[in-house]
XYZ file of N, CA and C in Angstrom:
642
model
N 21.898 -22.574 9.203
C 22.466 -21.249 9.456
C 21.438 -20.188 9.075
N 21.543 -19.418 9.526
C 20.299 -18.197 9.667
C 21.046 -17.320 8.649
N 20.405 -16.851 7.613
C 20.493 -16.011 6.771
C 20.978 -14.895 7.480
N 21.963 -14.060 6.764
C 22.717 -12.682 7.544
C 21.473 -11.476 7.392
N 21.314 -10.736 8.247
C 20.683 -9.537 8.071
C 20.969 -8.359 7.268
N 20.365 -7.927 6.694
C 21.385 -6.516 5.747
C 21.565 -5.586 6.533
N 21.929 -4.788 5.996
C 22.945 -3.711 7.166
C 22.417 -2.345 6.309
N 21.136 -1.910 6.766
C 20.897 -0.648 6.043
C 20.514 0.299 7.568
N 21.487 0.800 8.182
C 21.640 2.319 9.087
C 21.051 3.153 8.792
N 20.125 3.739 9.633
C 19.652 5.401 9.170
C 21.238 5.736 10.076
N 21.891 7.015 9.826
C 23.117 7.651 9.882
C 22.775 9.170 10.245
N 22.843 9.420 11.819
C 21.762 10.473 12.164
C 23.301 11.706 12.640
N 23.170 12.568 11.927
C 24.125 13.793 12.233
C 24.108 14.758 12.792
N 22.964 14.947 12.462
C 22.327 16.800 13.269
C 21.816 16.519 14.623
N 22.129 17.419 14.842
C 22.142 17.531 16.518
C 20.558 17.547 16.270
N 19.866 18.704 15.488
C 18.634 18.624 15.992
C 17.575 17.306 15.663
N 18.260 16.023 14.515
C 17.711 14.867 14.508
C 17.911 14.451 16.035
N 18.408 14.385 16.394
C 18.955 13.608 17.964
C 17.881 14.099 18.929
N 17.619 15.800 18.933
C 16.562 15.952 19.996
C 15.364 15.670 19.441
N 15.066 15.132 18.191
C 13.800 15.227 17.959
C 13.444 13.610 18.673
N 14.236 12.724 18.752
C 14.138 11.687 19.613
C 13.898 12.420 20.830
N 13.789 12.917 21.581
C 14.220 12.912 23.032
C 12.595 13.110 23.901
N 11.621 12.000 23.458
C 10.299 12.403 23.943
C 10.338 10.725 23.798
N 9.698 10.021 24.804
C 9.419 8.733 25.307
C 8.732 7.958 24.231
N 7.486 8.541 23.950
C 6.489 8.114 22.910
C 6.975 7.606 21.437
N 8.136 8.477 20.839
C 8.559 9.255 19.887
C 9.794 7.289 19.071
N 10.352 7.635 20.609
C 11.633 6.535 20.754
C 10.755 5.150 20.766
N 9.789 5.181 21.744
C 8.945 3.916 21.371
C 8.263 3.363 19.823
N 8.261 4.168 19.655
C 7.466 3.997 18.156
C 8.645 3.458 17.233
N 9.750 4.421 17.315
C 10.777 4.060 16.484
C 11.384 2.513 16.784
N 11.832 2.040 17.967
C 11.905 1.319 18.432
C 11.025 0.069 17.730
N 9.760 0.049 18.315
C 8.525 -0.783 17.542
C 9.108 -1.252 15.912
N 9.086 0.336 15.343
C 8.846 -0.038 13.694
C 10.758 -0.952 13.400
N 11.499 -0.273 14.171
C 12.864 -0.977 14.105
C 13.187 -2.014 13.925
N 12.701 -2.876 15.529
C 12.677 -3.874 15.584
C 12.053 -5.473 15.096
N 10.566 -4.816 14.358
C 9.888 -4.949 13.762
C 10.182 -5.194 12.780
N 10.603 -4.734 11.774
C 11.118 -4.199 10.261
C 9.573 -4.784 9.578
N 8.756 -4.031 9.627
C 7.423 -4.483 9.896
C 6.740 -2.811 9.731
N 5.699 -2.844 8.962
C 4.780 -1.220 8.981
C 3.875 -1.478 9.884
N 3.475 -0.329 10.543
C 2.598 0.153 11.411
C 1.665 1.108 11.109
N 0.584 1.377 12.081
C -0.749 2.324 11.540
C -0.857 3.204 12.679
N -0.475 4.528 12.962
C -0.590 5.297 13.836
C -1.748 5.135 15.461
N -2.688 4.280 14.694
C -3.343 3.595 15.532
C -2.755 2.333 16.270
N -2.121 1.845 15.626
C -1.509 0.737 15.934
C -0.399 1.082 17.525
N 0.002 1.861 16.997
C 1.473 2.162 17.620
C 0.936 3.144 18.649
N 0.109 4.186 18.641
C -0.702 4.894 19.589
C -1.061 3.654 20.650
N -1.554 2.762 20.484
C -2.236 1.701 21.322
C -1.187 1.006 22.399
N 0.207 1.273 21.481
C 1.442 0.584 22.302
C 2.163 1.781 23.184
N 2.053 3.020 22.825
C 2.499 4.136 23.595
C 1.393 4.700 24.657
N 0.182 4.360 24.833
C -0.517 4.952 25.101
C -0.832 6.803 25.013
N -1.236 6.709 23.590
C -1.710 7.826 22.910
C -2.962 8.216 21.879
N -2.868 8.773 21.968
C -4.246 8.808 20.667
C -3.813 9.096 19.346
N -4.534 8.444 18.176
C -4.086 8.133 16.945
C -3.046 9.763 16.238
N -4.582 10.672 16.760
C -3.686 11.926 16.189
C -2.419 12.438 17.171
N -2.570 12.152 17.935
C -1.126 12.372 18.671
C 0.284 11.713 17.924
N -0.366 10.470 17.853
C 1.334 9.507 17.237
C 1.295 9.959 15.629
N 0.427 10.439 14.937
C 0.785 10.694 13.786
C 1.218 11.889 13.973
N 1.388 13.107 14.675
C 2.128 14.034 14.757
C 3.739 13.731 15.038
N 3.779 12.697 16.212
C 5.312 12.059 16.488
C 6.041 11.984 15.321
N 5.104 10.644 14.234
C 5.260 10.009 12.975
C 5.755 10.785 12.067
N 4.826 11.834 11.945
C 5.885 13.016 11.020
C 7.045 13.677 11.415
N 7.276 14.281 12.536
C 8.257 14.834 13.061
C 9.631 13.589 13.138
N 9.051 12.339 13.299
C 10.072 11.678 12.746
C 10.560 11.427 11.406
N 9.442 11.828 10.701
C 9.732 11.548 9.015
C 10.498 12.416 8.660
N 10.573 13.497 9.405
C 10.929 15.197 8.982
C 12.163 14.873 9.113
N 13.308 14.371 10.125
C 14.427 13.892 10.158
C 15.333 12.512 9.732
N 14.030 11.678 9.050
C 14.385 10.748 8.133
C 14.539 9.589 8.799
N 14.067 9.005 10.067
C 14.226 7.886 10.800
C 12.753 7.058 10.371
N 11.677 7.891 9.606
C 10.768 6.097 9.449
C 9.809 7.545 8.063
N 9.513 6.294 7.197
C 8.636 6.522 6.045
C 7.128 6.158 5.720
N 6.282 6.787 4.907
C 5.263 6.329 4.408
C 5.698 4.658 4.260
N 4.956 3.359 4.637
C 4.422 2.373 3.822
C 3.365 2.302 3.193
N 3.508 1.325 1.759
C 2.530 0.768 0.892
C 0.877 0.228 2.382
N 0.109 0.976 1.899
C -1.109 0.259 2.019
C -1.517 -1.432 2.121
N -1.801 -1.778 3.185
C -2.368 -2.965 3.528
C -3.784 -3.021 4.043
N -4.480 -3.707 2.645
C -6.171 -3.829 3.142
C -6.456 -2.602 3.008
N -7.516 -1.801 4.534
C -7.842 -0.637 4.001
C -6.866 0.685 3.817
N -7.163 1.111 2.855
C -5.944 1.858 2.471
C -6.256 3.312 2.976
N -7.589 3.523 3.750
C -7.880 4.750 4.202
C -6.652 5.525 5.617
N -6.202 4.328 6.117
C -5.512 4.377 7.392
C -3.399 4.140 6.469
N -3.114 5.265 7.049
C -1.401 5.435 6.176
C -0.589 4.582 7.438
N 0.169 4.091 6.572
C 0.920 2.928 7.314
C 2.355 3.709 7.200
N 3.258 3.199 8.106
C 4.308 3.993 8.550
C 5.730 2.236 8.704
N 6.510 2.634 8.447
C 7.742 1.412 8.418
C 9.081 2.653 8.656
N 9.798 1.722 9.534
C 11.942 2.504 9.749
C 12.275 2.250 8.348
N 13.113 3.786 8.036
C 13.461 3.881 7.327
C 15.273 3.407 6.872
N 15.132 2.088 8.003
C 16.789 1.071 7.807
C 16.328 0.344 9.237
N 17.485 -0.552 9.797
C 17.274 -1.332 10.249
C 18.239 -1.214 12.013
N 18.669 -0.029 11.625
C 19.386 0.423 12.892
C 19.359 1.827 12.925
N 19.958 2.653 14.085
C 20.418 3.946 14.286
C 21.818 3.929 14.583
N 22.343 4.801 13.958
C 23.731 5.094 14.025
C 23.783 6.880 14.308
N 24.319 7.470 15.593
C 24.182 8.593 15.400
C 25.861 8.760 15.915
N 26.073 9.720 14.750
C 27.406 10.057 14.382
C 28.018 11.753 15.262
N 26.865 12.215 15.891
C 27.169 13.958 16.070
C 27.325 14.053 17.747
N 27.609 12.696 18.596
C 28.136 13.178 20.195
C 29.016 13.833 20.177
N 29.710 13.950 19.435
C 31.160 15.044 19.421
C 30.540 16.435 19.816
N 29.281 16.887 19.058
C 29.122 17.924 18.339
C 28.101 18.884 19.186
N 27.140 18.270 20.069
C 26.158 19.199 20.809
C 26.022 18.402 21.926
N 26.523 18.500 23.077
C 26.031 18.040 24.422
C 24.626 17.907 24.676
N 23.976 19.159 24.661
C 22.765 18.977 25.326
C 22.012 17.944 24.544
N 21.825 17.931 23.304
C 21.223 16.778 22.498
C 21.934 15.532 22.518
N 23.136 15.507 23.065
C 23.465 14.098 22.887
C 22.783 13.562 24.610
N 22.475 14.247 25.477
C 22.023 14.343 26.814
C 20.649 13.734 26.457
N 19.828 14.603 26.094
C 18.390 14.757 26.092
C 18.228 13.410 25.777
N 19.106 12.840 24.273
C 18.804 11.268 23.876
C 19.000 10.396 24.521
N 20.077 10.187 25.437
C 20.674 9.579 26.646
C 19.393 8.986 27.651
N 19.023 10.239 28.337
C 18.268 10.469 29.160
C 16.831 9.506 28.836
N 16.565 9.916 27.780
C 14.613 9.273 27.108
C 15.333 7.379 27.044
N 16.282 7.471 26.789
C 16.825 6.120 26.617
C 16.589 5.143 27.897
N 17.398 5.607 28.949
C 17.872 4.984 30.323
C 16.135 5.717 30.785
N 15.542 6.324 31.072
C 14.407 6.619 31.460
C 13.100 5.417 31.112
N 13.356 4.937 29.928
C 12.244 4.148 29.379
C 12.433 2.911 29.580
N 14.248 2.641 29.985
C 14.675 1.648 30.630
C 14.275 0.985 31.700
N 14.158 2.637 32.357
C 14.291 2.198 34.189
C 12.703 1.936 34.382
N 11.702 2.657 33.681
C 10.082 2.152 33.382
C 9.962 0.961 33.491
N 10.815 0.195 32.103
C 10.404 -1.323 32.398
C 10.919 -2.058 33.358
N 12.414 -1.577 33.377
C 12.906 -2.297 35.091
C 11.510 -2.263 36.334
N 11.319 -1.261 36.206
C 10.423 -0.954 37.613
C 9.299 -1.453 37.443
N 8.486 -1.870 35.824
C 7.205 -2.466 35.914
C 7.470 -3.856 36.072
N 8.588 -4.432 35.737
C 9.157 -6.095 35.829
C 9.112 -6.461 37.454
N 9.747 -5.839 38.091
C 9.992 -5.949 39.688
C 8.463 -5.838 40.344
N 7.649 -5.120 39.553
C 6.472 -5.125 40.063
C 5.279 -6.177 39.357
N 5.659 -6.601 38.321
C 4.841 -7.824 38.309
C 5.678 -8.812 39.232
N 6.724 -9.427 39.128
C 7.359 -10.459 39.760
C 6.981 -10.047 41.208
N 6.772 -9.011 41.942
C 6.058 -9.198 42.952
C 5.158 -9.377 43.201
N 4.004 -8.957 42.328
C 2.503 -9.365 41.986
C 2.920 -10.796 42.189
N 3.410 -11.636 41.640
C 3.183 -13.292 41.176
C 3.468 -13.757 42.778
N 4.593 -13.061 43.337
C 4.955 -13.941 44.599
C 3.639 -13.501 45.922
N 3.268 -12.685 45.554
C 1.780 -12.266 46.717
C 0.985 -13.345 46.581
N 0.705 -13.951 45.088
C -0.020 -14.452 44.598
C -0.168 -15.955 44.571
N 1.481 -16.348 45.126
C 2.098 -17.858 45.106
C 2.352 -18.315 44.249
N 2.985 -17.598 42.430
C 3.259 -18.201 41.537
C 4.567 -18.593 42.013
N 4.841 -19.122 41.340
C 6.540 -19.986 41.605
C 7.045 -19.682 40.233
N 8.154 -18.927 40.543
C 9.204 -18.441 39.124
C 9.368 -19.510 38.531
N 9.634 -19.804 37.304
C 10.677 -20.569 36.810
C 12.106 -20.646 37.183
N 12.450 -22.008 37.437
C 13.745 -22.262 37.820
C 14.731 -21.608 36.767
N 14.436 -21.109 35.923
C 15.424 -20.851 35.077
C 15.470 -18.839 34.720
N 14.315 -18.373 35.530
C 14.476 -17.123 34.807
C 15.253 -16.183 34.815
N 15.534 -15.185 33.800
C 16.644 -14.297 34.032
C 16.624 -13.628 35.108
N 17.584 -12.815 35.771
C 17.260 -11.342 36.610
C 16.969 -10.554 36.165
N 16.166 -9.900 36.935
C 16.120 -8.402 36.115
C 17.002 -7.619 35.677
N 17.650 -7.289 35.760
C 19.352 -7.044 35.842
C 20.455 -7.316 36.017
N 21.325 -7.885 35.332
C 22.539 -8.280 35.721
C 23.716 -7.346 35.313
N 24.728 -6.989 36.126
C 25.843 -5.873 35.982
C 27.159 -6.960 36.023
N 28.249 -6.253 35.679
C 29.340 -6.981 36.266
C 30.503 -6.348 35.133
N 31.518 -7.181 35.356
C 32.848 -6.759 34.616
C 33.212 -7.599 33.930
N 34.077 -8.133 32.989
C 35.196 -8.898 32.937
C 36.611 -8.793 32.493
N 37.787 -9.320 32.674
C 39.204 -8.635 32.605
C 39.045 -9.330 31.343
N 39.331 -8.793 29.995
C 39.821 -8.687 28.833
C 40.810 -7.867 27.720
N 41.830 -8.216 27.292
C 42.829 -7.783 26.349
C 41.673 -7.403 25.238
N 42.842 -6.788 23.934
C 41.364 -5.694 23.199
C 41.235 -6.559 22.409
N 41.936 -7.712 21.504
C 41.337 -8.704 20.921
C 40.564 -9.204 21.590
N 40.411 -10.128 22.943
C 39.386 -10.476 23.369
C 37.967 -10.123 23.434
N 37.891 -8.542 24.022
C 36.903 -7.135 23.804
C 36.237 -7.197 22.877
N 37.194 -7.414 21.583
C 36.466 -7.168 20.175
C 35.715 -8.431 20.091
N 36.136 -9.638 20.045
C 35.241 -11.435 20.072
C 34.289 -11.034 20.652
N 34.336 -10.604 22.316
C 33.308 -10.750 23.141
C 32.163 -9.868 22.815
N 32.016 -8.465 22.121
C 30.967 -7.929 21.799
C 30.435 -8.472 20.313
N 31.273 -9.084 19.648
C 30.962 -9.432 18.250
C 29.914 -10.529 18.226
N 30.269 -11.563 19.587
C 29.728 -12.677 19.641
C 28.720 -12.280 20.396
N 28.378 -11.275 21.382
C 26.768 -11.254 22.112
C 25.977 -10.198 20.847
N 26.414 -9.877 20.126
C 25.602 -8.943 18.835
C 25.476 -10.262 18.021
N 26.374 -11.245 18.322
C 25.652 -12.321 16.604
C 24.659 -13.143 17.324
N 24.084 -13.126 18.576
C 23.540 -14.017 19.144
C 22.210 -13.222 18.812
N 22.311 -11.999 18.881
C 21.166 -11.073 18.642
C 20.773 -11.127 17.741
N 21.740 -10.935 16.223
C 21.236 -10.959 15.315
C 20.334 -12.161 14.789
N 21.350 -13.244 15.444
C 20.515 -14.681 14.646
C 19.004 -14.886 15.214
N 18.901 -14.575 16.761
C 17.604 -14.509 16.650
C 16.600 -13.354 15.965
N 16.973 -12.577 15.832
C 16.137 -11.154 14.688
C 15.525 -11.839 13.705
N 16.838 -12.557 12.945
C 16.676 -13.390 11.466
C 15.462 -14.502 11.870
N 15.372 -15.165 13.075
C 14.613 -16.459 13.351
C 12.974 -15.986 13.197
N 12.904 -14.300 13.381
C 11.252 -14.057 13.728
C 10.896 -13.746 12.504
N 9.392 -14.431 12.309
C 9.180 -14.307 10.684
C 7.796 -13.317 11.100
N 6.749 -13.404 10.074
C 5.500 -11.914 9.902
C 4.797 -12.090 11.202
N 4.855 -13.449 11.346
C 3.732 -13.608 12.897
C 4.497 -13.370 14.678
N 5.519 -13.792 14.316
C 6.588 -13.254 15.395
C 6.561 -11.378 15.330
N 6.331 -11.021 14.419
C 7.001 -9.607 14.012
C 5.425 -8.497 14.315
N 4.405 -9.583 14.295
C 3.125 -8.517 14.084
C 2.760 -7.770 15.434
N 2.170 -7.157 15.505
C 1.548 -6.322 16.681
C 1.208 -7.150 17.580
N 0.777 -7.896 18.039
C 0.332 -9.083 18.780
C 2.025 -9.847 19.297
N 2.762 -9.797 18.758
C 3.783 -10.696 19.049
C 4.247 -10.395 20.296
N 5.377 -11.627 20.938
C 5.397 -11.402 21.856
C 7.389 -10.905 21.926
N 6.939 -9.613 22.876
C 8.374 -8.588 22.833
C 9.291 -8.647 24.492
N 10.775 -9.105 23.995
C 11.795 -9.438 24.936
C 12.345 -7.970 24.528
N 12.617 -7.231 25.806
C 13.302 -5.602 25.461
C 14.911 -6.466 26.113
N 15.623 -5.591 25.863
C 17.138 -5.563 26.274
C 17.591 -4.022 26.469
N 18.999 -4.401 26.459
C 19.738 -3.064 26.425
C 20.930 -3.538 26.949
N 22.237 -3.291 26.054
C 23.379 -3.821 25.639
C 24.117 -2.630 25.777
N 25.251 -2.658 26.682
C 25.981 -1.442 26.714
C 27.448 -1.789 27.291
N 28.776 -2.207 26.000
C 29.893 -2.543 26.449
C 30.648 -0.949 26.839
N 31.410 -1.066 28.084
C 32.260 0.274 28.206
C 33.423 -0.410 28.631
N 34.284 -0.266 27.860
C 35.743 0.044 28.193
C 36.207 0.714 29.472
N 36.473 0.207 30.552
C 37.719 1.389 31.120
C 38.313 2.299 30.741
N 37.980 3.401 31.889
C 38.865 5.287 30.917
C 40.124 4.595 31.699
N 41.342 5.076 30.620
C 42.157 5.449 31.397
C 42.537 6.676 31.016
N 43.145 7.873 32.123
C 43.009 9.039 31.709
C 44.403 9.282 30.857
N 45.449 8.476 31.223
C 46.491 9.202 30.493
C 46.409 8.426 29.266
N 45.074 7.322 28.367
C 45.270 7.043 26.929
C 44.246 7.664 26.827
N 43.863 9.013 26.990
C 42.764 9.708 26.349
C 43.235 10.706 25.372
N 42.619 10.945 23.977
C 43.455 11.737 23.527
C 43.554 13.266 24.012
N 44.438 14.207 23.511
C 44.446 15.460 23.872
C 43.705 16.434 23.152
N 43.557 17.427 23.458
C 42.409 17.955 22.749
C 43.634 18.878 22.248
N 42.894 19.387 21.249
C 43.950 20.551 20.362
C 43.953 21.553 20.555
N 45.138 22.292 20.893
C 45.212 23.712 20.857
C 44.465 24.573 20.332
N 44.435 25.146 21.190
C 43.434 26.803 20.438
C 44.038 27.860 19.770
N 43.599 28.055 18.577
C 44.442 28.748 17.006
C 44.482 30.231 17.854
N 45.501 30.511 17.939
C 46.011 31.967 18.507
C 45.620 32.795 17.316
N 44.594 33.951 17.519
C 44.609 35.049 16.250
C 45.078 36.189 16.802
N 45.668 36.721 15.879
C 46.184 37.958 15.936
C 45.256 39.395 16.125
N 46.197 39.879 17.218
C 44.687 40.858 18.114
C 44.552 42.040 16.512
N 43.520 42.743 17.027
C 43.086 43.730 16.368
C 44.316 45.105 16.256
N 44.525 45.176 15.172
C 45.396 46.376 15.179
C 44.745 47.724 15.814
N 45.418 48.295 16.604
C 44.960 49.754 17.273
C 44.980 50.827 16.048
N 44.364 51.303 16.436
C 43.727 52.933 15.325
C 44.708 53.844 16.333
């Protein structure tokens, strides 16, 4: 059995933490050091965004500034500042609270998505110009679909494709995890059916009392 993962959330509230994500480079990096749980060297991570060192250490801070990744301890030469997530997930708590920033994050999300969708479709066509022969077994690039489930069921069914995730997280050790390793992206997104009449109601608006006339 695979050791459980700890559960330390950065817990992101302010609207303006949310837009400070909302730049491609920014989300990649975070992403990297996330998934990773692993420090990085602005050089390092510049090399994976395609940027230059002083560029991603500007990102690096502006992310530090809102508390999503920290200084790490020095490894080897200690002239070059190493950077690690400051927890092991994002949890952002403030969609209620500012549209446009809950947008902007949305957007850099499904955008960096549709990048790799579109560079995948374009190697797999590279290979078939080329006469590689897929593996009989490989995924699609995409797969969509539905399934009819009651809300106990709902709840099993996302619990169990998140523990499948987790256990492999737990399986990758320093050499799986290093810069060199080799990276499977995803993107996991259960939605419920709206229905409009179990939506809640929004609350009345507090009637104030007009201004007394002079």
């Amino acid at each position: 059995m695979p050791k459980p993962t700890p559960d330390n959330p950065v817990v992101i509230k302010d609207p303006q933490a949310i837009r400070a994500l909302a730049h491609e480079a920014r989300l990649e990096a975070l992403e990297e050091l996330i998934s990773s749980q692993s420090s990085r060297t602005a050089t390092e991570l510049a090399s994976r965004c395609g940027l230059t060192p002083s560029a991603m250490s500007y990102h690096l801070r502006a992310l530090e500034k809102y508390g999503y990744v920290e200084r790490a301890p020095s490894e080897g030469d200690a002239r070059e500042r190493r950077w690690r997530a400051a927890g092991d997930r994002i949890v952002v708590e403030s969609f209620n609270q500012k549209a446009p920033a809950k947008t902007a994050f949305l957007n850099v999300q499904l955008n960096a998505f549709r990048e790799r969708l579109a560079a995948e479709i374009d190697r797999r066509e590279a290979e078939a110009a080329a006469g590689v022969e897929p593996a009989p077994d490989r995924a699609p690039v995409l797969t969509t679909g539905m399934v009819f489930l009651n809300d106990d069921q709902r709840q099993e069914f996302v619990k169990r494709v998140y523990d499948i995730v987790r256990e492999y997280e737990s399986k990758a050790g320093p050499e799986e995890r290093g810069v060199d390793g080799k990276r499977l992206y995803y993107m996991l997104s259960f939605l419920p059916e709206i229905v409009e009449s179990e939506l809640p109601k929004p609350k009345p608006a507090i009637q104030r009392p007009g201004l007394p006339k002079r």
